[in-house]
Amino acid sequence: MSDVVISLFSAAGYDRAAQGITGAARRLAESLGGRVHAILIGPHNPELSIRMAGLADAVIAADQAELAEYQPELCLAALTQICRDLKPAAILFSNDTYSQELTPRLAHRLGGSSIGDGIALAAENGVLHVKRSVYGGKAEATIALKRSPAVVWLRARAFEPLATAGEFATTVKQTNLVLPANDRTHIVERKSEASGEARLEDAAVIVSGGRGLGGPEPFAELQELAQLLGGQTAASRAACDSGWCPPSWQVGQTGKKVAPGLYLAVAIRGASQHMAGISDAKNIAAINIDADAPIFKSCRFGIVEDYKKVVPLLKEKLAALQK
Ligand SMILES: Cc1cc2nc3c(=O)[nH]c(=O)nc-3n(C[C@H](O)[C@H](O)[C@H](O)COP(=O)(O)OP(=O)(O)OC[C@H]3O[C@@H](n4cnc5c(N)ncnc54)[C@H](O)[C@@H]3O)c2cc1C
């Protein structure tokens, strides 16, 4: 009961989130005196398998045909069976929507306890303590997960990757589970987000737009600015709810938690629910016409001006610098 399991979706590869939870798992297993088991769910990804074979003590590829596409009931059944055998102290997930969906359900099936959005982990007398933000990022709480296993999804980028691969040279074991018939869920339609873009949670620079932009068109200009900065575009909930940009762009308490080096908020007021998503940003900058907008309280750099005057100038300067 001192081992740590990490659950990864093969399709995501060894992204920043996978690196973070692998690092977190290894450090936690060391403090518990246990081993790290990686479960890779979905079609075989050779690169990820090889990578994890060097980082974990044991790798289980749950790549059987029934798990080729994400189906919560089947994933849950597979994870429950594997984890019942392994009897780990902790099971760590990433912060993608699938993992967030599976975390509490897996904890319930295993008779354990769960929490989400962990930003630090510590084991004390065999009990996992998880730190997370509360009150919209204004405070931090440490929660003791007393019922084992502790099932937790972690905030991307909150945990450092392992500096080097270990000497584990594990062989990858393939599952051959008997999964139940899935008559509860089926895929009706699949809509892909714009391809080729990294996850917002992994972006080093984010240019984000709010309701003050006044409509969908200015987002095209923000995208151009983001491209010049080598970053990505995001939005406040007000802008997403207005249908000006995809819901997947939403940052905040009910959106994505991001941690870029630079977060440029354009015409965003800085409501506490928005700020909850950017508390890990290294630098926040804002352009807002209202000098009293709350966003300026958290800003390293701020410009009190109409975005329509500032954004074109910024683009011009950045383009000139890149010539
Ligand atoms: C339970 C709950 C969860 C929520 N979750 C989220 C969440 O995850 N993410 C989120 O973002 N919100 C969330 N909200 C909503 C949040 O409270 C705010 O309503 C929202 O963040 C406001 O978005 P905004 O700043 O874009 O819009 P507004 O509040 O309308 O602010 C627009 C800003 O644009 C400025 N502006 C206007 N014109 C210009 C101009 N020409 N140039 C420059 N600046 C200009 C204004 O001065 C103003 O500061 C949540 C709310 C609740 C109750």
Tab-separated table of C-alpha atoms and ligand atoms in Angstrom:
chain	number	residue	atom	x	y	z
A	1	MET	CA	0.000	0.000	0.000
A	2	SER	CA	2.899	2.359	-0.670
A	3	ASP	CA	2.953	2.305	-4.471
A	4	VAL	CA	1.878	5.167	-6.716
A	5	VAL	CA	-0.037	4.731	-9.974
A	6	ILE	CA	-0.074	7.321	-12.742
A	7	SER	CA	-2.803	7.145	-15.357
A	8	LEU	CA	-1.969	8.641	-18.757
A	9	PHE	CA	-3.835	8.761	-22.060
A	10	SER	CA	-1.508	7.460	-24.769
A	11	ALA	CA	-2.842	9.905	-27.363
A	12	ALA	CA	-1.600	12.912	-25.345
A	13	GLY	CA	1.983	11.564	-25.386
A	14	TYR	CA	4.634	12.725	-22.956
A	15	ASP	CA	3.279	16.277	-22.757
A	16	ARG	CA	4.019	18.798	-20.024
A	17	ALA	CA	1.192	17.444	-17.868
A	18	ALA	CA	2.491	13.858	-18.169
A	19	GLN	CA	5.987	15.076	-17.310
A	20	GLY	CA	4.657	16.856	-14.216
A	21	ILE	CA	2.686	13.908	-12.863
A	22	THR	CA	5.555	11.515	-13.563
A	23	GLY	CA	7.837	13.776	-11.510
A	24	ALA	CA	5.227	14.071	-8.756
A	25	ALA	CA	4.701	10.291	-8.700
A	26	ARG	CA	8.390	9.474	-8.420
A	27	ARG	CA	8.932	11.940	-5.564
A	28	LEU	CA	5.827	10.694	-3.743
A	29	ALA	CA	6.787	7.024	-4.200
A	30	GLU	CA	10.242	7.784	-2.787
A	31	SER	CA	8.738	9.365	0.319
A	32	LEU	CA	6.349	6.412	0.744
A	33	GLY	CA	9.038	3.828	0.014
A	34	GLY	CA	6.980	2.424	-2.875
A	35	ARG	CA	7.134	1.920	-6.637
A	36	VAL	CA	5.689	3.855	-9.578
A	37	HIS	CA	3.307	2.066	-11.976
A	38	ALA	CA	2.281	3.856	-15.170
A	39	ILE	CA	-0.992	2.862	-16.845
A	40	LEU	CA	-1.155	3.988	-20.476
A	41	ILE	CA	-4.720	4.019	-21.790
A	42	GLY	CA	-5.622	3.940	-25.481
A	43	PRO	CA	-3.945	2.892	-28.728
A	44	HIS	CA	-0.277	1.964	-28.419
A	45	ASN	CA	2.012	5.013	-28.514
A	46	PRO	CA	5.565	3.632	-28.929
A	47	GLU	CA	7.253	6.898	-27.994
A	48	LEU	CA	5.308	7.200	-24.731
A	49	SER	CA	5.819	3.517	-23.888
A	50	ILE	CA	9.579	3.787	-24.342
A	51	ARG	CA	9.702	7.009	-22.354
A	52	MET	CA	7.666	5.631	-19.460
A	53	ALA	CA	9.655	2.391	-19.447
A	54	GLY	CA	12.649	4.514	-18.440
A	55	LEU	CA	10.773	6.503	-15.823
A	56	ALA	CA	8.417	4.096	-14.046
A	57	ASP	CA	9.080	0.814	-12.230
A	58	ALA	CA	6.274	-0.905	-14.114
A	59	VAL	CA	4.285	0.039	-17.220
A	60	ILE	CA	0.882	-1.374	-18.117
A	61	ALA	CA	-0.407	-0.633	-21.623
A	62	ALA	CA	-4.199	-0.720	-21.523
A	63	ASP	CA	-4.382	-0.710	-25.318
A	64	GLN	CA	-6.936	-3.424	-25.977
A	65	ALA	CA	-9.507	-2.704	-28.686
A	66	GLU	CA	-12.334	-1.671	-26.312
A	67	LEU	CA	-10.151	1.170	-25.007
A	68	ALA	CA	-9.220	2.557	-28.431
A	69	GLU	CA	-11.622	5.473	-27.969
A	70	TYR	CA	-12.293	7.194	-24.691
A	71	GLN	CA	-15.429	5.735	-23.127
A	72	PRO	CA	-15.708	6.605	-19.436
A	73	GLU	CA	-17.422	3.369	-18.402
A	74	LEU	CA	-14.791	1.172	-20.053
A	75	CYS	CA	-11.843	3.257	-18.849
A	76	LEU	CA	-13.246	3.143	-15.341
A	77	ALA	CA	-13.740	-0.606	-15.487
A	78	ALA	CA	-10.169	-1.096	-16.747
A	79	LEU	CA	-8.606	1.221	-14.170
A	80	THR	CA	-10.653	-0.330	-11.364
A	81	GLN	CA	-9.485	-3.830	-12.259
A	82	ILE	CA	-5.839	-2.849	-12.605
A	83	CYS	CA	-5.784	-0.751	-9.421
A	84	ARG	CA	-7.571	-3.446	-7.372
A	85	ASP	CA	-4.649	-5.734	-8.230
A	86	LEU	CA	-1.951	-3.146	-7.569
A	87	LYS	CA	-3.467	-1.778	-4.324
A	88	PRO	CA	-1.598	1.536	-4.576
A	89	ALA	CA	-1.533	4.246	-1.900
A	90	ALA	CA	-2.148	6.948	-4.523
A	91	ILE	CA	-3.388	7.238	-8.105
A	92	LEU	CA	-2.424	10.404	-9.972
A	93	PHE	CA	-4.168	11.854	-13.008
A	94	SER	CA	-3.468	14.825	-15.231
A	95	ASN	CA	-5.792	17.838	-15.513
A	96	ASP	CA	-7.482	16.981	-18.827
A	97	THR	CA	-11.265	16.682	-18.851
A	98	TYR	CA	-11.217	12.871	-19.113
A	99	SER	CA	-9.037	12.579	-16.021
A	100	GLN	CA	-11.185	15.059	-14.116
A	101	GLU	CA	-14.201	12.921	-14.943
A	102	LEU	CA	-12.554	9.658	-13.891
A	103	THR	CA	-10.882	10.786	-10.645
A	104	PRO	CA	-13.866	10.838	-8.227
A	105	ARG	CA	-15.570	7.867	-9.857
A	106	LEU	CA	-12.464	5.683	-9.590
A	107	ALA	CA	-11.993	6.733	-5.944
A	108	HIS	CA	-15.593	5.726	-5.230
A	109	ARG	CA	-15.222	2.330	-6.896
A	110	LEU	CA	-12.020	1.601	-4.990
A	111	GLY	CA	-13.422	2.837	-1.674
A	112	GLY	CA	-10.795	5.587	-1.561
A	113	SER	CA	-10.887	9.368	-1.416
A	114	SER	CA	-10.351	11.987	-4.097
A	115	ILE	CA	-9.611	15.630	-4.726
A	116	GLY	CA	-8.813	17.693	-7.810
A	117	ASP	CA	-6.493	20.495	-8.847
A	118	GLY	CA	-3.612	19.464	-6.591
A	119	ILE	CA	-0.620	21.791	-6.642
A	120	ALA	CA	1.564	20.024	-4.042
A	121	LEU	CA	1.650	16.526	-2.514
A	122	ALA	CA	3.119	15.217	0.708
A	123	ALA	CA	2.783	11.944	2.579
A	124	GLU	CA	2.547	12.169	6.356
A	125	ASN	CA	2.310	8.922	8.338
A	126	GLY	CA	1.110	7.187	5.196
A	127	VAL	CA	-1.684	9.719	4.567
A	128	LEU	CA	-1.566	11.802	1.395
A	129	HIS	CA	-1.870	15.565	1.941
A	130	VAL	CA	-2.826	17.556	-1.155
A	131	LYS	CA	-2.496	21.310	-1.425
A	132	ARG	CA	-4.950	23.167	-3.672
A	133	SER	CA	-6.218	26.718	-4.207
A	134	VAL	CA	-9.513	27.726	-2.640
A	135	TYR	CA	-11.751	30.802	-2.671
A	136	GLY	CA	-10.995	31.544	-6.313
A	137	GLY	CA	-7.237	31.385	-5.795
A	138	LYS	CA	-7.193	33.746	-2.799
A	139	ALA	CA	-6.057	31.057	-0.343
A	140	GLU	CA	-4.583	27.575	-0.267
A	141	ALA	CA	-5.913	24.579	1.657
A	142	THR	CA	-4.146	21.330	2.481
A	143	ILE	CA	-6.488	18.362	2.487
A	144	ALA	CA	-5.684	15.008	4.115
A	145	LEU	CA	-7.042	12.092	2.060
A	146	LYS	CA	-7.468	9.550	4.825
A	147	ARG	CA	-9.165	6.754	2.867
A	148	SER	CA	-6.785	4.827	0.651
A	149	PRO	CA	-6.234	4.933	-2.250
A	150	ALA	CA	-5.982	8.695	-2.646
A	151	VAL	CA	-7.071	9.510	-6.205
A	152	VAL	CA	-5.992	12.975	-7.326
A	153	TRP	CA	-5.806	14.983	-10.523
A	154	LEU	CA	-2.964	17.485	-10.563
A	155	ARG	CA	-2.681	20.935	-12.059
A	156	ALA	CA	-0.485	20.923	-15.170
A	157	ARG	CA	2.880	22.624	-14.740
A	158	ALA	CA	2.565	22.768	-10.960
A	159	PHE	CA	5.009	19.841	-10.678
A	160	GLU	CA	8.549	19.678	-11.987
A	161	PRO	CA	9.412	16.873	-14.439
A	162	LEU	CA	12.152	14.419	-13.514
A	163	ALA	CA	15.563	15.827	-14.386
A	164	THR	CA	16.764	12.522	-15.876
A	165	ALA	CA	15.317	9.175	-16.797
A	166	GLY	CA	15.935	6.486	-14.200
A	167	GLU	CA	17.589	3.156	-14.621
A	168	PHE	CA	14.330	1.297	-14.540
A	169	ALA	CA	14.304	-0.183	-18.072
A	170	THR	CA	10.901	-1.648	-17.390
A	171	THR	CA	9.147	-3.946	-19.817
A	172	VAL	CA	5.700	-2.856	-20.918
A	173	LYS	CA	2.952	-5.302	-19.933
A	174	GLN	CA	-0.170	-5.434	-22.113
A	175	THR	CA	-3.564	-5.818	-20.490
A	176	ASN	CA	-6.039	-8.504	-21.406
A	177	LEU	CA	-8.931	-7.438	-19.225
A	178	VAL	CA	-12.462	-8.720	-19.470
A	179	LEU	CA	-14.430	-5.504	-19.725
A	180	PRO	CA	-18.181	-5.220	-19.263
A	181	ALA	CA	-20.523	-4.567	-22.180
A	182	ASN	CA	-20.831	-0.810	-22.542
A	183	ASP	CA	-24.507	-0.031	-22.925
A	184	ARG	CA	-24.436	3.259	-20.994
A	185	THR	CA	-22.407	5.551	-23.253
A	186	HIS	CA	-21.567	5.716	-26.929
A	187	ILE	CA	-19.943	8.335	-29.121
A	188	VAL	CA	-22.480	10.284	-31.151
A	189	GLU	CA	-20.213	12.853	-32.780
A	190	ARG	CA	-16.625	14.010	-32.525
A	191	LYS	CA	-15.570	17.658	-32.934
A	192	SER	CA	-11.867	18.436	-32.940
A	193	GLU	CA	-10.332	21.621	-31.640
A	194	ALA	CA	-8.037	23.477	-34.038
A	195	SER	CA	-5.258	20.999	-34.741
A	196	GLY	CA	-1.565	21.691	-34.338
A	197	GLU	CA	-2.059	23.889	-31.263
A	198	ALA	CA	-0.569	22.893	-27.949
A	199	ARG	CA	-2.828	22.726	-24.926
A	200	LEU	CA	-3.524	26.115	-23.308
A	201	GLU	CA	-2.259	24.648	-20.037
A	202	ASP	CA	1.140	24.150	-21.679
A	203	ALA	CA	1.401	27.562	-23.394
A	204	ALA	CA	4.326	29.781	-22.440
A	205	VAL	CA	2.543	32.951	-23.622
A	206	ILE	CA	-1.217	33.569	-23.636
A	207	VAL	CA	-3.060	36.562	-25.093
A	208	SER	CA	-6.568	36.524	-23.655
A	209	GLY	CA	-9.601	38.583	-24.653
A	210	GLY	CA	-12.647	39.657	-22.668
A	211	ARG	CA	-16.115	41.084	-23.141
A	212	GLY	CA	-14.609	44.556	-23.573
A	213	LEU	CA	-13.494	43.502	-27.069
A	214	GLY	CA	-17.119	43.986	-28.084
A	215	GLY	CA	-17.477	41.077	-30.524
A	216	PRO	CA	-15.810	38.078	-32.187
A	217	GLU	CA	-13.827	39.985	-34.848
A	218	PRO	CA	-11.117	41.417	-32.545
A	219	PHE	CA	-10.146	37.873	-31.556
A	220	ALA	CA	-8.543	37.504	-34.997
A	221	GLU	CA	-6.278	40.412	-34.114
A	222	LEU	CA	-5.474	38.890	-30.716
A	223	GLN	CA	-4.554	35.644	-32.486
A	224	GLU	CA	-2.131	37.554	-34.705
A	225	LEU	CA	-0.611	39.182	-31.614
A	226	ALA	CA	-0.356	35.786	-29.891
A	227	GLN	CA	1.396	34.344	-32.954
A	228	LEU	CA	3.940	37.162	-32.944
A	229	LEU	CA	4.646	36.363	-29.292
A	230	GLY	CA	4.833	32.621	-30.000
A	231	GLY	CA	1.777	32.074	-27.832
A	232	GLN	CA	-1.879	31.101	-27.859
A	233	THR	CA	-5.218	32.815	-27.517
A	234	ALA	CA	-7.653	32.418	-24.618
A	235	ALA	CA	-10.695	34.252	-23.293
A	236	SER	CA	-12.822	35.155	-20.312
A	237	ARG	CA	-16.052	33.304	-19.672
A	238	ALA	CA	-18.059	36.367	-20.704
A	239	ALA	CA	-16.417	36.270	-24.147
A	240	CYS	CA	-16.901	32.487	-24.493
A	241	ASP	CA	-20.512	32.638	-23.319
A	242	SER	CA	-21.161	35.338	-25.922
A	243	GLY	CA	-20.127	32.816	-28.569
A	244	TRP	CA	-17.180	34.915	-29.739
A	245	CYS	CA	-14.698	32.077	-29.297
A	246	PRO	CA	-14.760	28.327	-28.500
A	247	PRO	CA	-15.587	27.250	-24.920
A	248	SER	CA	-12.224	25.458	-24.836
A	249	TRP	CA	-10.555	28.879	-24.685
A	250	GLN	CA	-12.096	29.746	-21.344
A	251	VAL	CA	-9.684	30.442	-18.522
A	252	GLY	CA	-10.759	30.640	-14.896
A	253	GLN	CA	-12.491	28.880	-12.058
A	254	THR	CA	-14.795	26.959	-14.396
A	255	GLY	CA	-12.343	27.023	-17.285
A	256	LYS	CA	-8.702	26.125	-17.688
A	257	LYS	CA	-6.007	26.755	-15.096
A	258	VAL	CA	-3.001	28.084	-16.961
A	259	ALA	CA	0.545	28.894	-15.927
A	260	PRO	CA	2.274	30.791	-18.760
A	261	GLY	CA	5.344	32.972	-18.434
A	262	LEU	CA	3.223	35.870	-19.732
A	263	TYR	CA	-0.560	36.255	-19.590
A	264	LEU	CA	-1.751	39.347	-21.449
A	265	ALA	CA	-5.369	40.160	-20.532
A	266	VAL	CA	-7.006	42.408	-23.109
A	267	ALA	CA	-10.308	44.073	-22.099
A	268	ILE	CA	-10.773	41.631	-19.215
A	269	ARG	CA	-11.980	43.108	-15.913
A	270	GLY	CA	-10.210	40.605	-13.669
A	271	ALA	CA	-13.144	39.032	-11.808
A	272	SER	CA	-12.032	36.659	-9.038
A	273	GLN	CA	-13.354	33.676	-11.026
A	274	HIS	CA	-11.135	34.650	-13.962
A	275	MET	CA	-8.103	35.270	-11.753
A	276	ALA	CA	-8.535	31.779	-10.231
A	277	GLY	CA	-7.342	30.372	-13.548
A	278	ILE	CA	-4.189	32.482	-13.810
A	279	SER	CA	-2.808	32.474	-10.270
A	280	ASP	CA	0.181	30.427	-11.499
A	281	ALA	CA	1.056	32.819	-14.358
A	282	LYS	CA	4.572	34.186	-13.870
A	283	ASN	CA	3.732	37.624	-15.269
A	284	ILE	CA	0.311	39.174	-15.831
A	285	ALA	CA	-0.056	42.196	-18.099
A	286	ALA	CA	-3.302	43.965	-18.965
A	287	ILE	CA	-4.779	46.452	-21.383
A	288	ASN	CA	-7.967	47.990	-20.023
A	289	ILE	CA	-9.717	51.272	-20.570
A	290	ASP	CA	-10.705	51.472	-16.884
A	291	ALA	CA	-7.869	52.424	-14.514
A	292	ASP	CA	-9.883	50.943	-11.615
A	293	ALA	CA	-10.333	47.514	-13.226
A	294	PRO	CA	-9.381	44.831	-10.618
A	295	ILE	CA	-7.011	43.139	-13.090
A	296	PHE	CA	-4.505	45.964	-12.510
A	297	LYS	CA	-4.105	44.873	-8.862
A	298	SER	CA	-2.492	41.626	-10.018
A	299	CYS	CA	-0.557	43.042	-12.959
A	300	ARG	CA	3.150	43.389	-13.419
A	301	PHE	CA	2.575	45.650	-16.431
A	302	GLY	CA	-0.608	47.520	-17.248
A	303	ILE	CA	-1.761	49.948	-19.937
A	304	VAL	CA	-4.842	52.087	-19.296
A	305	GLU	CA	-6.039	52.630	-22.839
A	306	ASP	CA	-8.501	51.478	-25.483
A	307	TYR	CA	-7.233	48.093	-26.784
A	308	LYS	CA	-8.001	49.286	-30.337
A	309	LYS	CA	-5.132	51.762	-30.030
A	310	VAL	CA	-2.673	49.498	-28.228
A	311	VAL	CA	-2.988	46.104	-29.946
A	312	PRO	CA	-2.130	47.357	-33.494
A	313	LEU	CA	0.901	49.223	-32.109
A	314	LEU	CA	2.103	46.159	-30.227
A	315	LYS	CA	1.745	44.040	-33.348
A	316	GLU	CA	3.631	46.585	-35.433
A	317	LYS	CA	6.528	46.776	-32.942
A	318	LEU	CA	6.761	43.002	-32.544
A	319	ALA	CA	6.682	42.469	-36.316
A	320	ALA	CA	9.474	45.051	-36.734
A	321	LEU	CA	11.559	43.323	-34.047
A	322	GLN	CA	11.239	40.022	-35.869
A	323	LYS	CA	12.470	41.347	-39.213
B	1	LIG	C1	-19.610	30.311	-10.515
B	1	LIG	C2	-18.955	31.247	-11.515
B	1	LIG	C3	-17.885	30.769	-12.237
B	1	LIG	C4	-17.252	31.609	-13.153
B	1	LIG	N1	-16.172	31.133	-13.863
B	1	LIG	C5	-15.505	31.976	-14.676
B	1	LIG	C6	-14.342	31.533	-15.378
B	1	LIG	O1	-13.942	30.383	-15.315
B	1	LIG	N2	-13.711	32.434	-16.167
B	1	LIG	C7	-14.112	33.731	-16.292
B	1	LIG	O2	-13.463	34.496	-17.024
B	1	LIG	N3	-15.217	34.148	-15.662
B	1	LIG	C8	-15.929	33.317	-14.880
B	1	LIG	N4	-17.060	33.755	-14.262
B	1	LIG	C9	-17.607	35.068	-14.667
B	1	LIG	C10	-16.911	36.228	-13.984
B	1	LIG	O3	-17.558	36.515	-12.754
B	1	LIG	C11	-17.010	37.497	-14.870
B	1	LIG	O4	-18.354	37.762	-15.159
B	1	LIG	C12	-16.243	37.401	-16.180
B	1	LIG	O5	-14.923	36.970	-15.933
B	1	LIG	C13	-16.222	38.773	-16.841
B	1	LIG	O6	-15.544	38.694	-18.045
B	1	LIG	P1	-14.844	39.989	-18.669
B	1	LIG	O7	-13.855	40.536	-17.709
B	1	LIG	O8	-14.415	39.602	-20.019
B	1	LIG	O9	-16.091	40.971	-18.855
B	1	LIG	P2	-16.514	42.308	-18.120
B	1	LIG	O10	-16.667	42.079	-16.680
B	1	LIG	O11	-17.663	42.831	-18.873
B	1	LIG	O12	-15.262	43.278	-18.314
B	1	LIG	C14	-14.898	43.837	-19.543
B	1	LIG	C15	-13.696	44.710	-19.307
B	1	LIG	O13	-13.305	45.256	-20.549
B	1	LIG	C16	-12.909	46.601	-20.342
B	1	LIG	N5	-13.056	47.306	-21.638
B	1	LIG	C17	-14.213	47.674	-22.250
B	1	LIG	N6	-13.946	48.251	-23.428
B	1	LIG	C18	-12.603	48.263	-23.558
B	1	LIG	C19	-11.711	48.753	-24.558
B	1	LIG	N7	-12.171	49.304	-25.692
B	1	LIG	N8	-10.379	48.617	-24.366
B	1	LIG	C20	-9.899	48.064	-23.236
B	1	LIG	N9	-10.693	47.602	-22.247
B	1	LIG	C21	-12.027	47.682	-22.409
B	1	LIG	C22	-13.820	47.111	-19.263
B	1	LIG	O14	-13.255	48.246	-18.604
B	1	LIG	C23	-13.956	45.883	-18.353
B	1	LIG	O15	-12.960	45.922	-17.335
B	1	LIG	C24	-17.711	32.938	-13.343
B	1	LIG	C25	-18.796	33.402	-12.594
B	1	LIG	C26	-19.408	32.566	-11.702
B	1	LIG	C27	-20.553	33.093	-10.891
